[in-house]
Coordinates of C-alpha atoms and ligand atoms in Angstrom, one line a residue:
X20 CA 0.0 0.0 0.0
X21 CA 2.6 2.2 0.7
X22 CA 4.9 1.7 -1.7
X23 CA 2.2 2.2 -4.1
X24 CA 1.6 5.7 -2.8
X25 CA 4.9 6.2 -3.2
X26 CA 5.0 5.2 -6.9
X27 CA 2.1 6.9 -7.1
X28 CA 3.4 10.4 -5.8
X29 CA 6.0 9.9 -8.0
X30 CA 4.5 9.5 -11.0
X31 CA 2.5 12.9 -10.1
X32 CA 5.6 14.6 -9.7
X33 CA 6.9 13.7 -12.7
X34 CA 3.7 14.1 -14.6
X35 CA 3.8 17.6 -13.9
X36 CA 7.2 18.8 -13.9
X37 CA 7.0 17.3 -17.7
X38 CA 3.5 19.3 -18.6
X39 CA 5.3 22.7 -17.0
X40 CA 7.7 21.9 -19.1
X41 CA 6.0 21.3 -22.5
X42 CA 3.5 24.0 -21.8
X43 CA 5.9 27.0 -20.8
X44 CA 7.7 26.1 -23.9
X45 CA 4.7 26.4 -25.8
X46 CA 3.0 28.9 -24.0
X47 CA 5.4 31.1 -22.2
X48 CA 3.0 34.4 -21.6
X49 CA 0.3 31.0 -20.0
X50 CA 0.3 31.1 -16.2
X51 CA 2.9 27.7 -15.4
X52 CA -0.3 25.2 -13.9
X53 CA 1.1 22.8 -10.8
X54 CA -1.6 20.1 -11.8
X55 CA -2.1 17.9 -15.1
X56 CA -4.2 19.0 -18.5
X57 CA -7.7 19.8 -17.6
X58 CA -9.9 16.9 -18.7
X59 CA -13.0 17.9 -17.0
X60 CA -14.6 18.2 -20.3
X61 CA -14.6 15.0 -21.2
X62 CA -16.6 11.7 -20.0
X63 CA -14.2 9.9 -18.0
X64 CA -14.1 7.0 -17.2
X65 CA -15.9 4.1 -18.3
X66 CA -16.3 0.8 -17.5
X67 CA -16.3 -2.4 -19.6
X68 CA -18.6 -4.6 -18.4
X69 CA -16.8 -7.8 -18.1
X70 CA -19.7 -9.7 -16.4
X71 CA -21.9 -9.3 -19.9
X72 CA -19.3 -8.5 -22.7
X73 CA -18.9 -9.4 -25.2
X74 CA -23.2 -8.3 -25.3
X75 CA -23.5 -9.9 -29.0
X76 CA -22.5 -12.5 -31.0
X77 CA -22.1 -13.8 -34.7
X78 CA -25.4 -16.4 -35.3
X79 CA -27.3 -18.1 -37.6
X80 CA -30.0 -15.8 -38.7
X81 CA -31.1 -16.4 -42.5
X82 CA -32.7 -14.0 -44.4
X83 CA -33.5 -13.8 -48.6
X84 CA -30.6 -11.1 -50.1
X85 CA -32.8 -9.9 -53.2
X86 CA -29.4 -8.5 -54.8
X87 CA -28.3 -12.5 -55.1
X88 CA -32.1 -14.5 -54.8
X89 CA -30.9 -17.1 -52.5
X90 CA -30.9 -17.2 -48.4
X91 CA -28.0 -16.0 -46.8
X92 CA -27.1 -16.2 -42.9
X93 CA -26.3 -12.7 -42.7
X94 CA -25.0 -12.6 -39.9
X95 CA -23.0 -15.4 -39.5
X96 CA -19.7 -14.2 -40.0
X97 CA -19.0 -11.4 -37.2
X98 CA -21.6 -8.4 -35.8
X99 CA -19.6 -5.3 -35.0
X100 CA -19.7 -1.5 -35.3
X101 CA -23.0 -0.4 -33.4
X102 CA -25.1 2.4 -33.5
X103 CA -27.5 2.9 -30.1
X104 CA -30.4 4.6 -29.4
X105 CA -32.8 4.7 -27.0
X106 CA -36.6 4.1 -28.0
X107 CA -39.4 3.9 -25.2
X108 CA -37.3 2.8 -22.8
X109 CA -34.7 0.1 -24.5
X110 CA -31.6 0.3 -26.0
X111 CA -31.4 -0.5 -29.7
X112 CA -28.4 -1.2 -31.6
X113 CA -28.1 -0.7 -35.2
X114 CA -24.9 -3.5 -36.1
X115 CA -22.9 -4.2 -38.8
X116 CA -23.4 -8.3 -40.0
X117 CA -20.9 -9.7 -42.3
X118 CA -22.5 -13.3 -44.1
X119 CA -19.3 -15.4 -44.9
X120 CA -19.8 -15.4 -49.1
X121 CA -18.5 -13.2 -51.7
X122 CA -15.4 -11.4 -52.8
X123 CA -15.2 -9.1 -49.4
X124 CA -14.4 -11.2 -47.4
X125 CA -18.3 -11.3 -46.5
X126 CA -21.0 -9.0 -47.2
X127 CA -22.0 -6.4 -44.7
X128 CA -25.8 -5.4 -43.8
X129 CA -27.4 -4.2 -40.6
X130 CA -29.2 -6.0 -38.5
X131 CA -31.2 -4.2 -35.4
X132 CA -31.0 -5.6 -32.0
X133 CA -33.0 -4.6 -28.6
X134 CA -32.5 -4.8 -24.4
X135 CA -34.3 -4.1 -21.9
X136 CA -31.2 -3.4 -19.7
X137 CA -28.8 -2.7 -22.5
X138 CA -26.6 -5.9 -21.9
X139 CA -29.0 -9.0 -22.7
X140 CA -29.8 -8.6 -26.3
X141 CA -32.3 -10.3 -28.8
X142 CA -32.0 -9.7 -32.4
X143 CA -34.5 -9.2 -35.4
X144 CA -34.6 -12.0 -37.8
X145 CA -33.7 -10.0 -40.6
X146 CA -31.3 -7.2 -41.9
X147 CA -32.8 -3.7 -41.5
X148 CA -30.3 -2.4 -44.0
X149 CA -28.4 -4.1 -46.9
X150 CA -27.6 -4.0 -50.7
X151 CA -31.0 -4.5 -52.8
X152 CA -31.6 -3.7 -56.2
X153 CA -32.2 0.0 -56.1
X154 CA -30.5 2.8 -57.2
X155 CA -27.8 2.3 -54.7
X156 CA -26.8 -1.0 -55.4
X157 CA -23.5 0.6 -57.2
X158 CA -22.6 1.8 -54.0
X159 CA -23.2 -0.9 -51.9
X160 CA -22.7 -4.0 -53.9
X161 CA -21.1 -6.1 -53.2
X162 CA -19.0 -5.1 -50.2
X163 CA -22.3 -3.7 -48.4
X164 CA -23.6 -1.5 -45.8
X165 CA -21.3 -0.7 -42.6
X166 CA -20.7 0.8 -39.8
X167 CA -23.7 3.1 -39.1
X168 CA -24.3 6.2 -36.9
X169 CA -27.4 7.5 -35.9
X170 CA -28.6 10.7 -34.3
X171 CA -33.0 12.0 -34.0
X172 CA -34.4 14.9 -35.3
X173 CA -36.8 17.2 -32.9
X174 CA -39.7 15.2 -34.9
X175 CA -38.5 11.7 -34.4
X176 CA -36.9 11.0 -37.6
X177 CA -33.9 9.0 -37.4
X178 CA -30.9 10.2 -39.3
X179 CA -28.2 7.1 -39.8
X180 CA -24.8 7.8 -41.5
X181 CA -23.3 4.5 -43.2
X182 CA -20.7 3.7 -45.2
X183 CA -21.2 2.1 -48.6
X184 CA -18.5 -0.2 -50.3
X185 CA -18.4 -1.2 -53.8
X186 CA -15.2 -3.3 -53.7
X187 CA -13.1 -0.2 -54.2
X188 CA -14.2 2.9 -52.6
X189 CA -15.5 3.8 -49.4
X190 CA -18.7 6.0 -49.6
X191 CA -20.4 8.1 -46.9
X192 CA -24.3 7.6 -47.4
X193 CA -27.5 8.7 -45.2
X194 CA -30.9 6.8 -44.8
X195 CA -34.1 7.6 -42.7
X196 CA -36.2 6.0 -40.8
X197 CA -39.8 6.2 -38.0
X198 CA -39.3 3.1 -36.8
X199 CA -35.8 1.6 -36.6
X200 CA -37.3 -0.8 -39.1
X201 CA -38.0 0.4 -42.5
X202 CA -35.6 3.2 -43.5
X203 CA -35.4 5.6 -46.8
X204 CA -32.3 5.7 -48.1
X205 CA -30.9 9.0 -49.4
X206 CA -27.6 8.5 -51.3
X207 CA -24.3 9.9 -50.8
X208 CA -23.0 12.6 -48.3
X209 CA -20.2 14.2 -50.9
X210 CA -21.3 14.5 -54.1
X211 CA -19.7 16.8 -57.3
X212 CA -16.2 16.3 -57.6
X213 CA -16.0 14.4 -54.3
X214 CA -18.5 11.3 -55.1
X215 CA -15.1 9.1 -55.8
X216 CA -13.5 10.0 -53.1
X217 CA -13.1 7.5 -49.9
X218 CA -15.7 8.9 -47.2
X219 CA -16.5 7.2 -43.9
X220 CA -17.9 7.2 -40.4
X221 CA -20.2 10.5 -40.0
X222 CA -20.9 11.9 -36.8
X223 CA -23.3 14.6 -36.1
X224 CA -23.7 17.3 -33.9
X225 CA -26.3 16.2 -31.6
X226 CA -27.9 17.3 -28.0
X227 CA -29.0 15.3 -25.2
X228 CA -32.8 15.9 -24.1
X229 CA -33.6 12.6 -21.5
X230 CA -32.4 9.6 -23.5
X231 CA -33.1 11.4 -26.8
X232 CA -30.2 12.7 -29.1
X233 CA -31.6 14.8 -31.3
X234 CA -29.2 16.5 -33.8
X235 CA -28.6 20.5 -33.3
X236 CA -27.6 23.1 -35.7
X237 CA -25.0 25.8 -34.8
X238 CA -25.1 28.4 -36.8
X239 CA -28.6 27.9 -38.5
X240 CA -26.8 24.7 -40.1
X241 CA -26.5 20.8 -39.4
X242 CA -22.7 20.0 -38.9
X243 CA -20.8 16.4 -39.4
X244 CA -17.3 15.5 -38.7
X245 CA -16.7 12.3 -40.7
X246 CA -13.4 10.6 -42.4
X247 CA -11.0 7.7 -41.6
X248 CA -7.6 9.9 -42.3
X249 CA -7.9 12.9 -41.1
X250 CA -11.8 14.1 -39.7
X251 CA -13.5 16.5 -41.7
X252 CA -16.6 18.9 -42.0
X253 CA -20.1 18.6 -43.7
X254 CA -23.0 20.9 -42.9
X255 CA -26.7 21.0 -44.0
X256 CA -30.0 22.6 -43.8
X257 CA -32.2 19.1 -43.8
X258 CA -29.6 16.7 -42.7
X259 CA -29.9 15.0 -46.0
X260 CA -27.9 17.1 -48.4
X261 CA -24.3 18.1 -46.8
X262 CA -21.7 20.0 -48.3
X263 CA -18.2 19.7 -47.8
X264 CA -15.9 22.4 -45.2
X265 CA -14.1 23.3 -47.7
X266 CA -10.3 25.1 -47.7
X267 CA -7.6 26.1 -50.5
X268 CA -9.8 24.2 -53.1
X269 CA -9.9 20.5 -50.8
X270 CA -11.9 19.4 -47.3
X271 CA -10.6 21.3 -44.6
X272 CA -8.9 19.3 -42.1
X273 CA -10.2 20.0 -38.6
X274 CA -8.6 16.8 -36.3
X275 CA -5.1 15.1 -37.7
X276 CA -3.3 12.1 -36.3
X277 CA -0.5 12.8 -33.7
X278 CA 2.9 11.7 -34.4
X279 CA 3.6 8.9 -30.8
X280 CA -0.1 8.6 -29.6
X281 CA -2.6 6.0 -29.5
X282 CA -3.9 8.1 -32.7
X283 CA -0.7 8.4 -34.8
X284 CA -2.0 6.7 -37.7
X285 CA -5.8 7.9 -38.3
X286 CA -8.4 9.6 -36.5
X287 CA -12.0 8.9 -37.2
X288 CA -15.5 10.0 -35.9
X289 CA -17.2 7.7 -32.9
X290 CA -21.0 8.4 -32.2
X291 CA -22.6 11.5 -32.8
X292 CA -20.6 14.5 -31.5
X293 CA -22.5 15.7 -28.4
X294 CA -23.7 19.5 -28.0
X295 CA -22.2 20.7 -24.1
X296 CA -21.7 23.7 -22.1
X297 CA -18.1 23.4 -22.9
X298 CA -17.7 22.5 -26.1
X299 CA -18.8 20.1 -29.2
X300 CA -17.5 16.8 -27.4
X301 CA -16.4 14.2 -29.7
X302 CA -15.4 10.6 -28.9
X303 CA -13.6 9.0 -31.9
X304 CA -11.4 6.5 -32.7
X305 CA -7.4 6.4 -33.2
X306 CA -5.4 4.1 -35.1
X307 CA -2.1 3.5 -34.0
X308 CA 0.8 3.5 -36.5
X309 CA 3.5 0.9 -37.3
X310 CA 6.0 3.4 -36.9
X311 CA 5.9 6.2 -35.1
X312 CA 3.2 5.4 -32.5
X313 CA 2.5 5.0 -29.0
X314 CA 4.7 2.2 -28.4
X315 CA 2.6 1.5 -25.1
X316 CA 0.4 -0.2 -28.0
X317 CA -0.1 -3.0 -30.6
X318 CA 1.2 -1.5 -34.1
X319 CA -2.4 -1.5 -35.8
X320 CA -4.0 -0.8 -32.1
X321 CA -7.4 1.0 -32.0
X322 CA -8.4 3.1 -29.6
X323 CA -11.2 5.7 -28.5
X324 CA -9.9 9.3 -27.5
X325 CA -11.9 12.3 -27.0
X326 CA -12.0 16.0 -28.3
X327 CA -13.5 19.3 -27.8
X328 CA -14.6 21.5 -30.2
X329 CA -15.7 25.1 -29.9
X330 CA -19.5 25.4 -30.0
X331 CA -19.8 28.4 -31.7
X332 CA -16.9 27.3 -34.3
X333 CA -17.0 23.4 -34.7
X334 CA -14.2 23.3 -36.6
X335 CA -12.0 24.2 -33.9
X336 CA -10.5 21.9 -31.7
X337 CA -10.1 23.5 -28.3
X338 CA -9.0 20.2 -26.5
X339 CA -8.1 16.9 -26.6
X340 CA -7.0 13.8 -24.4
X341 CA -3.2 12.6 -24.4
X342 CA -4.2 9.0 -23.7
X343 CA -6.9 6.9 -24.9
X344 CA -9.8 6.4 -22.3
X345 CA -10.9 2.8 -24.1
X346 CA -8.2 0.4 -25.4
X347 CA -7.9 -3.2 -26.7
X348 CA -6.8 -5.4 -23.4
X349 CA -9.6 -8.2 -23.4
X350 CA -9.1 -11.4 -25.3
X351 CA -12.2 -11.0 -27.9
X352 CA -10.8 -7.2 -28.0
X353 CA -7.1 -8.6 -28.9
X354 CA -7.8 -11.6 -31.3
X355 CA -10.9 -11.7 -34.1
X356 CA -11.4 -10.6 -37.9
X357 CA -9.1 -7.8 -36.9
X358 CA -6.4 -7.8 -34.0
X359 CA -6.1 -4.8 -31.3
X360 CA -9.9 -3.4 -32.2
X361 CA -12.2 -1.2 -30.0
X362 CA -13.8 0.8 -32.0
X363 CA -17.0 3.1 -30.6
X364 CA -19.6 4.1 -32.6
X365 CA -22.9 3.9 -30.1
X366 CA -23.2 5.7 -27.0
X367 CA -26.7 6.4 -25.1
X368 CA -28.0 7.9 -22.2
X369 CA -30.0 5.0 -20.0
X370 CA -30.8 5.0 -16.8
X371 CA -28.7 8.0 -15.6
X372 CA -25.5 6.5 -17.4
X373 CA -23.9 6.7 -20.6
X374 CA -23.5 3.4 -22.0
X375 CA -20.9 3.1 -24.9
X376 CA -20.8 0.4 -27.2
X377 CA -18.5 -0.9 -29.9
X378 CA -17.0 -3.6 -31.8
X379 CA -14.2 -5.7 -30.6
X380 CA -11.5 -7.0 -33.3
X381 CA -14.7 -6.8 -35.5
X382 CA -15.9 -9.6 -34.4
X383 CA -17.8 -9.0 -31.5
X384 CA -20.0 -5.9 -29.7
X385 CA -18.9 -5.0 -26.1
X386 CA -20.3 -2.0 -23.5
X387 CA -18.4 0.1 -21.3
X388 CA -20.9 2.1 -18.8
X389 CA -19.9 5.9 -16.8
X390 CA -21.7 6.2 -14.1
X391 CA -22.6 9.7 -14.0
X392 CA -24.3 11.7 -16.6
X393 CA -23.0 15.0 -15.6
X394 CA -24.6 18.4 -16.2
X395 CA -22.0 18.9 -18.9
X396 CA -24.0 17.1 -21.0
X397 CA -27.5 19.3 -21.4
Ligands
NAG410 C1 -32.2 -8.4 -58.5 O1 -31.3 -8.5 -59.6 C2 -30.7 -9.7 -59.9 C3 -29.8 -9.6 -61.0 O2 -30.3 -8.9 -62.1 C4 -31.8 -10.8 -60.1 O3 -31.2 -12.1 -60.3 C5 -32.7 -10.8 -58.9 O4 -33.7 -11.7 -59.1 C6 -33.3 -9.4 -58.6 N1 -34.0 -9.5 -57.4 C7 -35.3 -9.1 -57.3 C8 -35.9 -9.2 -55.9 O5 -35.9 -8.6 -58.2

């Protein structure tokens, strides 16, 4: 015991005599602070729930694909990547499902899951999104429909971000939906000369009212930060049609990887973005690179960190956290269809806690739970 406190002390000292020295560096007209980066911003900590995880499993649910005429078990493969929401009083999750047949190493579709408690799970027999012969198909054929995000509107539409693969390219796409169930979908998210280019993972701004997150303009527009490199900017008046942040003639970069941390190789968006009184908080996920990374870490490693944006500017970061708060240390986290994997894309406020999911080595779906939902978040 007391030779921990010792460490412990220790530790401190050093902690900060390093962060007086890297900030007075930076900052030298800043006030020298005796105590480590404010984090009070952020939602801290959470929990994995190791008596339930992993929450959700691969099985053998068939359902007719109409792209290909036969039955496929859709989900038989690996479930991954969730969406959450809240509807009267259970937690949804809106999951990727890979089937085990064609080219991609399994086509992906999402499937729609419910709890009462948010840990014991029972699926819908069928997909509630996939490929089908529409106008989409081009985008969405045959690699499918992944990893969706999902924010309300104030008249209880639901607005999903997903990504669309053809083989080749990536494509950010939006669908609606009343119900969870049958959903419209709208097409892509970048469209003139950007409807090539590789687009992914859409957040949204988004306020908390109960257990509702219902997305918010700033500025008299709708704002996403999306992207798998670097994150970038869309906005909108109808949360349908987005238009690139644009800067110098390409998308404006407003969150980069950091050269030795967890997110050295990529950065891209987690849930919504959610509106506080300090800031745009974002929690999104970092990649870490094979050279040059946090050497704490797998090579390959992802993890969840968290940012702050302005509110009245979301393009500017105002904060971030040095160390990820959610990291690959389980086994069904370390070993699956891809090693070193948590990566967070559903968070929901229930029953005065924010519970986080994600998908582990995309294989699996997991939940870490914070306890408290403080007043930071309205
Ligand atoms: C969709 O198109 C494919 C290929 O043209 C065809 O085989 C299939 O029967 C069609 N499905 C439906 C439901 O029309």
């Amino acid at each position: 015991m007391m030779q921990r406190k010792v460490t412990l002390l220790a530790s401190l000292f050093i902690g900060t005599s390093m962060f007086i020295t890297c900030q007075s560096s930076k900052d030298d007209a800043k006030q020298n602070s005796d105590h480590a980066p404010d984090t009070t911003w952020a939602i801290l900590p959470f929990n994995k729930i190791d008596s339930d995880n992993p929450v959700l499993l691969p099985g053998d649910l068939q359902f007719n694909c109409p792209v290909i005429g036969k039955t496929v078990k859709w989900e038989e493969k690996d479930v991954f990547n969730p969406a959450a929401v809240v509807r009267d009083g259970k937690v949804f999750l809106l999951f990727r499902a890979e089937d085990k047949i064609g080219r991609h190493a399994g086509t992906s579709r999402i499937g729609l899951a419910v709890s009462d408690d948010g840990l014991h799970f029972t699926k819908r027999n069928e997909p509630v999104l996939y490929p089908d012969n529409d106008s989409l198909k081009i985008y969405e054929w045959e690699g499918g429909i992944e990893d969706p995000r999902l924010v309300e509107t104030d008249e209880g539409v639901y607005v999903m971000t997903y990504t669309a693969y053809d083989g080749k390219i990536a494509r950010l796409l939006v669908a609606t939906s009343r119900d969870l169930i049958t959903w419209k979908k709208h097409g892509t998210v970048l469209n003139g000369k950007y409807k090539n280019a590789w687009s992914k993972s859409g957040a949204i701004v988004a306020r908390r009212a109960g257990s509702r997150i219902i997305a918010e303009k700033v500025g008299g527009r709708y704002w996403m930060y999306f992207g798998d490199t670097d994150l970038f900017m869309a906005s909108s008046a109808d949360l349908v049609h987005w238009q690139p942040l644009e800067e110098n003639g390409g998308l404006k970069s407003v969150l980069k990887p950091r050269k030795n941390y967890f997110d050295s190789r990529l950065v891209e968006s987690g849930p919504y973005a959610l509106m506080t009184d300090r800031g745009i908080l974002l929690i999104y996920n970092g990649m870490n690179a094979d050279e040059g990374g946090d050497p704490s870490l797998m090579k390959g490693a992802y993890c969840g960190g968290q940012a702050l944006f302005d509110k009245s500017d979301p393009s500017r970061m105002i904060a971030r956290l040095g160390t990820p708060f959610i990291r690959p240390d389980r086994d069904y986290e370390i070993a699956g269809q891809v090693n070193h994997v948590c990566f967070l894309e559903g968070m929901v406020p229930f029953k005065d806690k924010w519970f986080l999911y994600y998908g582990t080595a995309d294989s699996k779906i997991a939940v870490a739970v914070n306890d408290v939902i403080a007043e930071q978040a309205r």
